[in-house]
Amino acid sequence: MSRPRIVIVGAGFAGYRTARTLSRLTRHQADITLLNPTDYFLYLPLLPQVAAGILEPRRVSVSLSGTLPHVRLVLGEADGIDLDGHTVHYSGPEGEEGTLPFDRLVLAAGSVNKLLPVPGVAEHAHGFRGLPEALYLRDHVTRQVELAAAAKDRAECAARCTFVVVGAGYTGTEVAAHGAMYTDAQVRRHPMRTGMRPRWMLLDVAPRVLPEMDERLSRTAGRVLRQRGVDVRMGTSVKEATHDGVLLTDGSTVDTRTLVWCVGVRPDPLVESLGLPLERGRLLVDSHLRVPGRPEVFACGDVAAVPDLNQPGQYTPMTAQHAWRHGKVCAQNVAASLGVGRRRAYRHRDMGFVVDLGGAKAAANPLGLPMSGPAAGAVTRGYHLAAMPGNRVRVAADWLLDAVLPRQAVQLGLVRSWSVPLESASPEVARVPGRPERARRAGTRAGTGERDAVDPGAERAGEERSEEQPPGGPSRDRPSGEPAKNQPGGEPARNQPGGEPAKNQSGGEPAKNQPGGEPARNQPHAEPREEQPHGSRSGSTRASGTPRRAAETAGPPARGTRKPRKTSGTSGATRSANPAAPSGPTRSADGPADPGPEPPADQPPPGPDIAPGPVKRTDGRAAEGDS
């Protein structure tokens, strides 16, 4: 008799613990497959410390294959589930597709950023749900402080060193608390010319900070934030966001280049495609975490509306603490359905909450005992070390080093602004050129005003293209993956090295003629001239804070350049017919673009980091390797 097949979708708190517990309970008598877009489990509560430079990214990333040796890991994202056919359709990280048959299915896909219908937020704000977003925020904050320190204009300096965080829940409060300490340390070592200091703002429509927690803990967190100079404004939110600032609901305007969106999360839209009963986007389950009418399907974590047996008529909140406990009970009930052990209902006991405010400060109420100050800080970090399924020694070592050594405030430039759009269904994976988005995300949630991320081109087909677009990838302000506006065949805009964001923008690309940056414009074989039809460039590089413009107009892009699309038989959603297409500029339907002048026969091919040709010096000699 064949062994039962168990498929777990998602490796967050709920999915990871389900896989680990099932592996122990079944004792290798079942085939357990874990489908996840990354090969690690992310310990989300410590993500603000990654953005603040306290912890290295791998400290909060626990290897799935290393800690789940008897679980088969499949890298990919579920984009369709056939409940009648007992199969899960998925798309791999390089565009490949596949199906996973199952006898038992556990849905633990987690949650994504909650997007509200506020003008400009989707284009100019960034969320805080995944490791790429934390890495981008650290680079972005570091860059803004460095640019502010070099700025001579006080208005520009004030805008660059103003950071606005929307949402005073657990994540927003910790981001503002750690961020204020991080920027203060930067300015302490490198004072600004204008004598100004960084300014952090925390906004929320709630009446107090941390409204989910006890009022005493809320007062403690608010007091710590204000002592660090954070401008806490309750009953206030963002009415409109632009590149240069935000308009608040109280009528005031704040000039800023940084908007962090931490207003909350919503369940992964995967469950909406199943056609099963939902509760505010969450899949309705019974107290045993089983989907009614589908005895082979279980759900846990943020995608499941689990009845709260301690408070009849309510559901357990979407927190990591509940998701971790859901995973254990779900694994026990899945094993019981296979004849191993007995099933049990989910019933929890509130163990309290902890909020790390940076340094020795924290707010905690373990077992209902309110604490603050260094004692709360010790309890908070002790809890995190005990809760982490791995990397405990490395995390403790980073904390010790941070206590005795200054933080390294440097930009790594690993994550670009356009690769972590707020309007993303996969915040745990940075967007890369040429990789399609999950097709099941297309559409607008009825009655909520929340927009899901769409497959590139599925919604914006026929609209005008973005003016500053990297080849094959989304632009800074339009995460859609369309070709550049007014560029024949989707060529990148002028002064954007390799299709990266323009100079002085938050993309983090080095300026032209700088070492490691873009080759000089007039170098032989460096860039096509302006009059070449297939190498035309858009307008000049704009300074930060100035209106975007296009100086040259070449007409709309040619039609018929998009790849044909096909329809999945399992999910009913559209997917790209060639997801593994190269990430270069889109070719015209009339033929390939002019590659430009050929290099001399004795000229070696250009490397990735040097200019494709010698640079003419003023003394008449060519310096080998100059860029």
XYZ file of C-alpha atoms in Angstrom:
627
model
C 0.000 0.000 0.000
C 1.361 3.416 -0.960
C 2.157 5.931 1.692
C -0.255 8.879 2.148
C 0.788 12.128 0.492
C 0.592 15.315 2.561
C 1.119 18.690 0.889
C 1.670 21.817 3.036
C 1.358 25.168 1.255
C 3.458 27.823 3.000
C 6.345 27.674 5.468
C 5.463 30.492 7.837
C 4.869 29.996 11.539
C 1.900 27.683 10.965
C 3.242 25.759 7.973
C 6.712 25.269 9.393
C 5.487 23.866 12.686
C 2.930 21.677 10.927
C 5.699 20.112 8.827
C 8.034 19.659 11.780
C 5.388 18.098 14.024
C 4.000 15.867 11.264
C 7.469 14.584 10.474
C 7.838 13.493 14.091
C 4.341 12.019 14.465
C 4.205 10.009 11.235
C 7.718 8.582 11.733
C 8.446 8.566 8.002
C 5.250 6.639 7.211
C 3.925 9.493 5.045
C 5.310 11.564 2.167
C 5.338 15.169 3.402
C 5.875 17.904 0.804
C 6.359 21.545 1.750
C 5.643 24.087 -1.006
C 7.206 27.499 -0.341
C 8.706 30.292 -2.506
C 11.861 30.468 -0.358
C 14.088 27.832 1.211
C 13.910 29.352 4.680
C 11.505 30.030 7.505
C 11.462 33.737 8.352
C 11.225 34.709 12.016
C 9.178 37.859 11.462
C 9.292 39.394 14.990
C 13.008 40.149 14.579
C 12.675 41.693 11.113
C 12.813 45.313 12.442
C 16.239 44.522 13.876
C 17.411 43.515 10.396
C 16.255 46.874 9.026
C 18.067 48.649 11.876
C 21.362 46.860 11.241
C 21.367 44.875 14.497
C 20.950 41.415 12.977
C 22.242 40.061 9.705
C 19.543 38.729 7.338
C 20.546 35.086 7.682
C 20.113 35.257 11.458
C 16.319 35.424 11.095
C 16.239 32.936 8.192
C 16.071 29.310 9.330
C 16.945 26.733 6.670
C 14.023 24.466 5.794
C 16.078 21.606 4.428
C 18.494 21.845 7.356
C 15.833 21.711 10.075
C 13.249 19.513 8.290
C 15.407 16.629 7.016
C 12.499 14.232 6.376
C 10.309 16.753 4.543
C 10.523 17.247 0.785
C 10.927 20.932 -0.091
C 9.515 22.224 -3.379
C 10.387 25.807 -4.277
C 7.409 27.549 -5.835
C 4.177 29.430 -5.300
C 0.764 27.812 -5.464
C -1.338 29.461 -8.155
C -4.215 27.000 -8.364
C -5.752 24.189 -6.331
C -8.050 21.516 -7.755
C -9.880 20.216 -4.696
C -11.815 17.596 -6.656
C -8.719 16.371 -8.468
C -6.588 16.521 -5.294
C -3.776 18.463 -6.957
C -1.924 21.720 -6.293
C -0.590 23.629 -9.275
C 2.491 25.765 -8.666
C 4.979 28.004 -10.476
C 8.670 27.654 -9.724
C 11.206 30.438 -9.146
C 12.430 30.277 -12.772
C 9.000 30.075 -14.389
C 8.675 26.303 -14.499
C 5.299 24.786 -13.640
C 4.241 21.622 -11.890
C 1.542 19.851 -9.931
C 1.590 18.127 -6.562
C -0.976 15.376 -5.845
C -2.203 15.079 -2.275
C -4.258 12.921 0.042
C -4.172 15.586 2.759
C -3.755 19.290 2.107
C -2.715 21.908 4.687
C -3.203 25.547 3.668
C -0.832 27.809 5.594
C -0.033 30.454 2.975
C 0.116 33.305 5.510
C -0.677 36.942 4.777
C 0.345 39.884 2.598
C 0.411 43.658 2.989
C -2.971 45.250 3.503
C -3.510 47.940 0.884
C -6.061 50.726 1.402
C -7.471 52.944 -1.377
C -5.233 55.935 -0.573
C -3.969 57.819 -3.655
C -0.247 57.399 -4.244
C 0.398 54.830 -1.520
C 0.870 51.877 -3.874
C 3.440 53.871 -5.894
C 5.409 55.603 -3.153
C 5.139 53.455 0.002
C 6.865 50.213 0.934
C 5.605 47.459 3.191
C 7.379 45.436 5.834
C 6.425 41.783 5.463
C 9.486 40.143 3.974
C 13.254 40.063 4.087
C 13.689 41.975 0.791
C 11.580 44.849 2.173
C 13.684 45.022 5.352
C 16.927 45.065 3.343
C 15.593 47.772 1.059
C 14.475 49.913 4.008
C 17.905 49.699 5.650
C 19.632 50.796 2.443
C 17.067 53.505 1.780
C 17.237 55.032 5.279
C 21.040 54.936 5.202
C 21.111 56.644 1.815
C 18.654 59.369 2.814
C 20.700 60.277 5.896
C 23.891 60.389 3.844
C 22.286 62.563 1.171
C 20.805 64.821 3.829
C 24.214 65.222 5.447
C 25.686 66.396 2.133
C 22.767 68.663 1.207
C 23.268 72.432 1.489
C 19.577 73.274 1.225
C 17.784 73.014 4.574
C 14.453 72.103 2.958
C 15.970 69.183 1.078
C 17.857 68.074 4.181
C 14.666 68.156 6.258
C 12.725 66.131 3.687
C 15.384 63.471 3.348
C 15.809 62.929 7.087
C 12.043 62.740 7.748
C 10.688 59.194 7.945
C 6.947 58.479 8.126
C 5.633 55.154 9.449
C 1.909 54.462 9.065
C 0.458 51.970 11.547
C 1.142 51.885 15.290
C 0.707 48.143 15.769
C 3.489 45.732 16.663
C 5.431 46.128 13.422
C 5.059 49.896 12.982
C 5.958 50.633 16.593
C 9.100 48.499 16.454
C 10.154 49.948 13.078
C 9.850 53.518 14.390
C 11.628 52.690 17.678
C 14.567 50.897 16.069
C 14.728 53.329 13.145
C 15.075 56.359 15.427
C 18.013 54.745 17.229
C 19.651 53.778 13.939
C 19.513 57.240 12.351
C 20.562 58.978 15.578
C 23.678 56.809 15.656
C 24.448 57.753 12.041
C 24.118 61.484 12.699
C 26.140 61.226 15.890
C 29.119 59.966 13.908
C 28.566 62.199 10.859
C 26.743 65.420 11.824
C 24.758 67.238 9.171
C 25.962 70.574 7.790
C 22.690 72.289 8.558
C 22.638 71.118 12.171
C 19.380 69.224 11.677
C 18.559 65.809 13.097
C 16.477 62.904 11.724
C 12.761 63.038 12.410
C 10.540 59.973 12.700
C 6.755 60.129 12.614
C 4.336 57.367 13.671
C 0.751 57.727 12.434
C -2.369 55.730 13.202
C -6.110 56.281 13.285
C -6.270 54.405 16.607
C -6.467 56.427 19.831
C -3.193 55.019 21.225
C -0.039 53.131 20.329
C -0.366 49.326 20.326
C -4.164 49.307 20.638
C -4.172 45.473 20.778
C -2.189 45.410 24.022
C -2.908 46.350 27.597
C -3.258 50.097 28.128
C -0.313 50.181 30.528
C 1.957 48.621 27.922
C 0.625 51.078 25.363
C 1.579 53.998 27.608
C 5.042 52.506 28.140
C 5.659 52.175 24.387
C 4.370 55.698 23.707
C 6.609 57.151 26.402
C 9.723 55.402 25.025
C 8.969 56.594 21.490
C 8.513 60.212 22.557
C 11.708 60.111 24.622
C 13.565 59.179 21.450
C 12.043 62.082 19.575
C 9.451 60.145 17.552
C 6.510 62.363 16.558
C 3.556 60.137 17.554
C 0.275 61.320 16.038
C -2.780 59.267 16.940
C -6.074 59.748 15.109
C -4.129 60.756 11.989
C -3.261 58.917 8.805
C -2.191 59.546 5.206
C -4.697 61.086 2.816
C -2.432 61.213 -0.229
C 1.155 60.263 -0.987
C 3.493 61.766 -3.591
C 7.159 61.440 -4.426
C 7.951 64.574 -2.404
C 5.798 64.029 0.676
C 2.466 63.056 2.179
C -0.782 64.874 2.856
C -2.241 63.915 6.235
C -5.899 63.620 7.172
C -5.572 66.606 9.515
C -4.738 68.817 6.510
C -1.006 69.182 7.177
C 1.691 68.322 4.647
C 4.933 66.556 5.490
C 7.884 66.662 3.097
C 9.533 63.255 3.098
C 11.169 60.688 0.835
C 10.288 57.699 3.039
C 6.855 56.196 3.653
C 6.696 52.830 5.451
C 3.302 51.118 5.294
C 2.569 48.987 8.377
C -1.221 49.320 8.619
C -1.748 45.586 8.924
C -2.040 42.432 6.867
C -4.707 40.495 5.038
C -4.909 36.760 4.243
C -3.136 35.458 1.187
C -5.575 35.739 -1.782
C -4.975 32.083 -2.644
C -7.905 31.025 -0.442
C -10.293 33.308 -2.340
C -9.877 31.203 -5.494
C -11.124 28.030 -3.790
C -14.793 29.006 -3.748
C -15.160 28.015 -0.089
C -16.851 30.028 2.704
C -14.731 32.934 3.948
C -14.714 35.221 6.960
C -13.124 38.557 6.027
C -10.873 36.828 3.518
C -9.983 33.962 5.860
C -11.029 30.379 5.194
C -13.669 29.174 7.626
C -12.617 26.040 9.544
C -13.947 24.178 12.558
C -12.250 23.940 15.934
C -10.157 21.032 14.580
C -8.799 23.259 11.770
C -10.605 21.200 9.130
C -12.535 22.783 6.263
C -16.237 21.839 6.533
C -17.297 19.542 3.684
C -13.677 18.838 2.762
C -12.326 16.312 5.279
C -8.991 16.098 3.440
C -8.310 19.861 3.616
C -6.966 21.667 6.696
C -6.083 25.340 7.163
C -4.131 27.173 9.837
C -2.346 30.452 10.433
C -3.407 33.770 8.954
C -5.475 32.215 6.139
C -7.758 30.358 8.587
C -10.648 31.770 10.609
C -10.309 29.490 13.646
C -13.116 29.702 16.233
C -11.981 31.052 19.581
C -13.386 28.570 22.099
C -12.554 30.942 24.955
C -14.679 33.702 23.383
C -17.637 32.130 21.553
C -18.594 33.878 18.336
C -15.098 35.260 17.724
C -12.060 34.034 15.834
C -8.439 33.873 16.895
C -6.461 36.957 15.777
C -3.822 36.920 13.050
C -0.687 36.791 15.206
C 2.485 34.723 15.084
C 1.716 33.287 18.503
C -1.574 31.798 17.322
C -0.112 30.623 14.001
C 2.661 28.739 15.819
C 0.105 26.970 18.023
C -2.207 26.320 15.063
C 0.610 24.402 13.390
C 1.022 21.954 16.245
C -2.708 21.215 16.566
C -3.119 20.970 12.790
C -0.308 18.415 12.551
C -1.878 16.331 15.318
C -5.259 16.357 13.576
C -3.788 15.498 10.157
C -1.951 12.574 11.732
C -5.181 11.504 13.498
C -6.989 11.472 10.140
C -4.389 8.930 9.000
C -4.902 6.768 12.079
C -2.019 8.111 14.184
C -3.064 9.478 17.576
C -6.234 11.326 18.467
C -7.496 14.619 17.160
C -7.931 17.650 19.407
C -9.654 21.023 19.244
C -7.670 24.242 19.219
C -7.907 26.009 22.548
C -5.348 28.578 23.615
C -4.234 30.296 26.767
C -2.990 33.862 26.528
C 0.699 33.865 27.468
C 1.137 37.611 27.006
C 2.931 39.733 24.424
C 6.349 41.283 24.021
C 7.365 44.338 21.969
C 11.069 45.093 21.444
C 11.670 48.863 21.445
C 15.428 48.705 20.878
C 18.358 48.905 23.237
C 17.357 47.828 26.727
C 13.775 49.062 26.304
C 10.734 46.889 25.705
C 7.102 46.493 26.692
C 5.987 43.051 27.850
C 3.326 41.328 29.899
C 4.428 37.703 30.306
C 1.637 35.670 31.910
C -0.301 38.915 32.383
C 2.423 40.682 34.406
C 3.116 44.160 32.920
C 6.816 44.981 32.645
C 8.942 47.791 31.228
C 12.551 48.917 31.119
C 15.593 46.584 31.140
C 13.622 43.751 32.781
C 11.121 43.779 29.928
C 14.005 43.923 27.450
C 15.598 40.813 28.955
C 12.285 38.938 28.947
C 11.602 39.943 25.343
C 14.937 38.777 23.997
C 14.813 35.617 26.087
C 11.405 34.814 24.623
C 12.642 35.310 21.061
C 15.649 33.054 21.630
C 13.409 30.338 23.059
C 10.838 30.655 20.250
C 13.305 30.585 17.340
C 13.675 27.110 15.806
C 17.326 27.763 14.929
C 20.207 30.283 14.768
C 19.959 31.050 18.499
C 23.718 31.288 19.065
C 24.186 33.534 16.033
C 21.362 35.851 17.102
C 22.765 36.108 20.641
C 26.231 36.831 19.216
C 24.863 39.657 17.044
C 23.123 41.163 20.067
C 26.359 41.028 22.031
C 28.345 42.649 19.209
C 25.736 45.369 18.816
C 26.058 46.188 22.522
C 29.832 46.779 22.319
C 30.477 47.846 18.710
C 29.001 50.587 16.507
C 26.668 49.513 13.726
C 27.870 49.384 10.139
C 25.833 52.011 8.307
C 26.521 51.060 4.694
C 24.391 50.546 1.600
C 24.604 47.087 0.097
C 22.402 47.916 -2.894
C 21.080 44.357 -3.109
C 17.389 45.307 -3.370
C 16.017 48.025 -5.663
C 12.925 50.086 -5.003
C 10.963 48.633 -7.928
C 11.681 45.055 -6.822
C 9.736 45.430 -3.537
C 6.469 47.153 -4.508
C 3.817 47.525 -1.845
C 1.276 46.070 -4.259
C 2.819 42.599 -4.167
C 1.302 39.214 -3.469
C 4.725 37.791 -2.578
C 6.501 40.168 -0.166
C 8.881 37.385 0.818
C 10.395 37.326 -2.692
C 12.010 40.316 -4.382
C 10.683 40.946 -7.895
C 13.223 40.373 -10.661
C 13.035 41.295 -14.355
C 11.534 38.611 -16.547
C 9.874 36.592 -13.791
C 6.067 36.583 -14.012
C 3.842 37.358 -11.082
C 1.398 34.796 -9.831
C -1.596 34.961 -12.143
C -4.074 34.118 -9.413
C -3.451 37.526 -7.885
C -5.173 39.411 -10.710
C -8.300 41.338 -9.898
C -9.725 43.680 -7.312
C -11.290 42.463 -4.100
C -14.976 43.303 -4.224
C -16.192 45.695 -1.596
C -12.810 46.343 0.017
C -11.027 48.662 -2.399
C -7.885 46.560 -1.960
C -5.962 45.848 -5.140
C -4.027 42.648 -5.639
C -0.783 42.563 -7.570
C -1.398 41.517 -11.144
C 0.412 39.553 -13.772
C 2.661 41.959 -15.712
C 0.658 43.505 -18.508
C -2.618 41.720 -17.700
C -4.246 44.877 -16.394
C -2.153 47.688 -17.816
C -2.234 46.515 -21.446
C -3.051 49.467 -23.677
C -2.113 52.062 -21.065
C 0.805 54.434 -21.373
C 4.170 53.013 -20.394
C 6.196 54.244 -17.472
C 8.828 56.869 -18.218
C 11.596 55.317 -16.131
C 11.546 51.570 -16.608
C 14.346 49.008 -16.238
C 14.471 46.517 -19.106
C 12.191 43.603 -18.436
C 11.344 44.804 -14.941
C 8.870 47.151 -13.252
C 9.532 50.839 -12.894
C 10.064 52.599 -9.598
C 6.563 53.975 -9.450
C 4.679 51.367 -11.459
C 5.217 47.788 -10.328
C 3.772 46.278 -13.471
C 6.702 45.156 -15.572
C 5.729 47.228 -18.641
C 8.198 48.657 -21.167
C 9.297 52.252 -20.799
C 7.016 54.989 -22.084
C 7.791 56.342 -25.542
C 10.647 53.877 -25.941
C 10.579 51.761 -29.118
C 10.647 48.132 -28.073
C 10.829 49.005 -24.392
C 14.357 50.403 -24.307
C 15.566 51.837 -20.990
C 15.510 55.563 -20.379
C 18.654 57.660 -20.802
C 20.955 58.115 -17.811
C 19.642 54.953 -16.210
C 22.500 52.424 -15.987
C 21.313 49.068 -17.264
C 17.697 50.056 -16.804
C 18.114 50.786 -13.099
C 16.377 53.712 -11.339
C 17.512 57.194 -12.302
C 20.323 59.039 -10.537
C 19.484 60.572 -7.143
C 16.397 58.385 -6.849
C 15.855 55.749 -4.219
C 16.994 52.939 -6.486
C 20.518 53.198 -5.084
C 22.350 53.054 -8.427
C 25.720 54.900 -8.619
C 25.887 58.090 -10.652
C 27.204 58.165 -14.199
C 31.007 58.268 -14.593
C 31.482 56.911 -11.082
C 33.601 53.761 -10.473
C 31.402 50.693 -10.907
C 28.580 52.754 -12.391
C 27.482 53.602 -15.939
C 30.181 54.111 -18.618
C 30.719 57.626 -19.887
C 28.251 58.739 -22.523
C 30.798 59.630 -25.186
C 32.968 56.536 -24.852
C 33.326 54.384 -27.972
C 30.716 51.599 -28.111
C 29.280 52.620 -24.725
C 25.722 53.733 -25.489
C 23.760 54.224 -28.739
C 23.533 57.805 -29.908
C 20.279 59.699 -29.522
C 19.470 59.647 -33.245
C 19.646 55.846 -33.442
C 16.062 54.559 -33.731
C 16.539 51.556 -31.457
C 18.576 53.265 -28.796
C 16.645 56.482 -28.206
C 16.482 57.758 -24.677
C 13.846 59.582 -22.736
C 14.288 62.878 -20.945
C 17.192 64.007 -18.815
C 17.905 62.747 -15.345
C 15.678 64.500 -12.869
C 16.852 65.642 -9.487
C 15.080 64.227 -6.458
C 11.949 66.157 -5.700
C 11.526 67.686 -9.187
C 8.585 66.753 -11.461
C 9.149 63.870 -13.838
C 9.173 64.773 -17.531
C 9.938 63.231 -20.909
C 11.906 65.417 -23.307
C 11.616 63.195 -26.325
C 8.444 61.619 -27.641
C 8.722 58.661 -29.990
C 5.083 57.560 -29.933
C 3.498 54.632 -28.133
C 5.276 51.265 -28.084
C 4.568 48.872 -30.901
C 1.607 46.593 -30.462
C 1.915 42.849 -30.646
C 5.086 42.616 -28.608
C 3.538 40.667 -25.752
C 3.839 36.915 -25.471
C 0.679 34.823 -25.959
C -1.013 33.761 -22.771
C -2.629 30.515 -21.789
C -5.235 29.522 -19.255
C -4.560 27.015 -16.507
C -7.009 24.200 -16.248
C -6.681 24.037 -12.480
C -6.894 27.581 -11.238
C -8.708 29.330 -14.071
C -6.220 32.215 -13.893
C -3.998 33.440 -16.700
C -0.265 32.829 -16.749
C 2.498 33.809 -19.072
C 3.047 31.338 -21.879
C 6.779 31.794 -21.624
C 7.591 32.583 -17.995
C 11.271 31.909 -18.468
C 11.676 34.561 -21.145
C 14.871 36.604 -20.987
C 14.780 39.805 -18.999
C 16.150 42.077 -21.684
C 14.248 44.836 -23.518
C 11.103 43.796 -25.384
C 11.725 43.248 -29.073
C 9.608 44.842 -31.752
C 7.380 42.653 -33.888
C 9.143 43.965 -37.027
C 12.504 42.446 -36.162
C 15.404 42.668 -33.730
C 16.694 45.999 -32.565
C 19.858 47.512 -34.029
C 22.703 46.297 -31.793
C 24.700 49.446 -32.511
C 28.230 49.804 -33.922
C 30.451 46.734 -33.843
C 33.588 46.904 -31.658
C 37.051 46.612 -33.232
C 38.398 43.127 -33.862
C 41.094 43.531 -31.209
C 38.681 44.875 -28.595
C 37.802 42.284 -25.884
C 34.130 41.924 -24.939
C 33.029 44.284 -22.167
C 32.938 42.907 -18.645
C 30.109 43.434 -16.188
C 31.851 46.150 -14.191
C 33.971 48.079 -16.743
C 33.180 50.304 -19.673
C 33.109 48.535 -23.077
C 36.075 50.391 -24.505
C 39.054 52.527 -23.462
C 38.521 55.986 -22.033
C 40.333 58.847 -23.730
C 42.515 60.745 -21.307
C 43.539 64.368 -21.525
C 47.194 63.405 -21.964
C 46.366 61.383 -25.097
C 46.994 57.976 -23.459
C 44.422 55.292 -22.724
C 44.451 53.877 -19.228
C 43.643 50.174 -19.245
C 40.698 49.258 -17.008
C 39.511 52.846 -16.481
C 35.758 53.344 -16.392
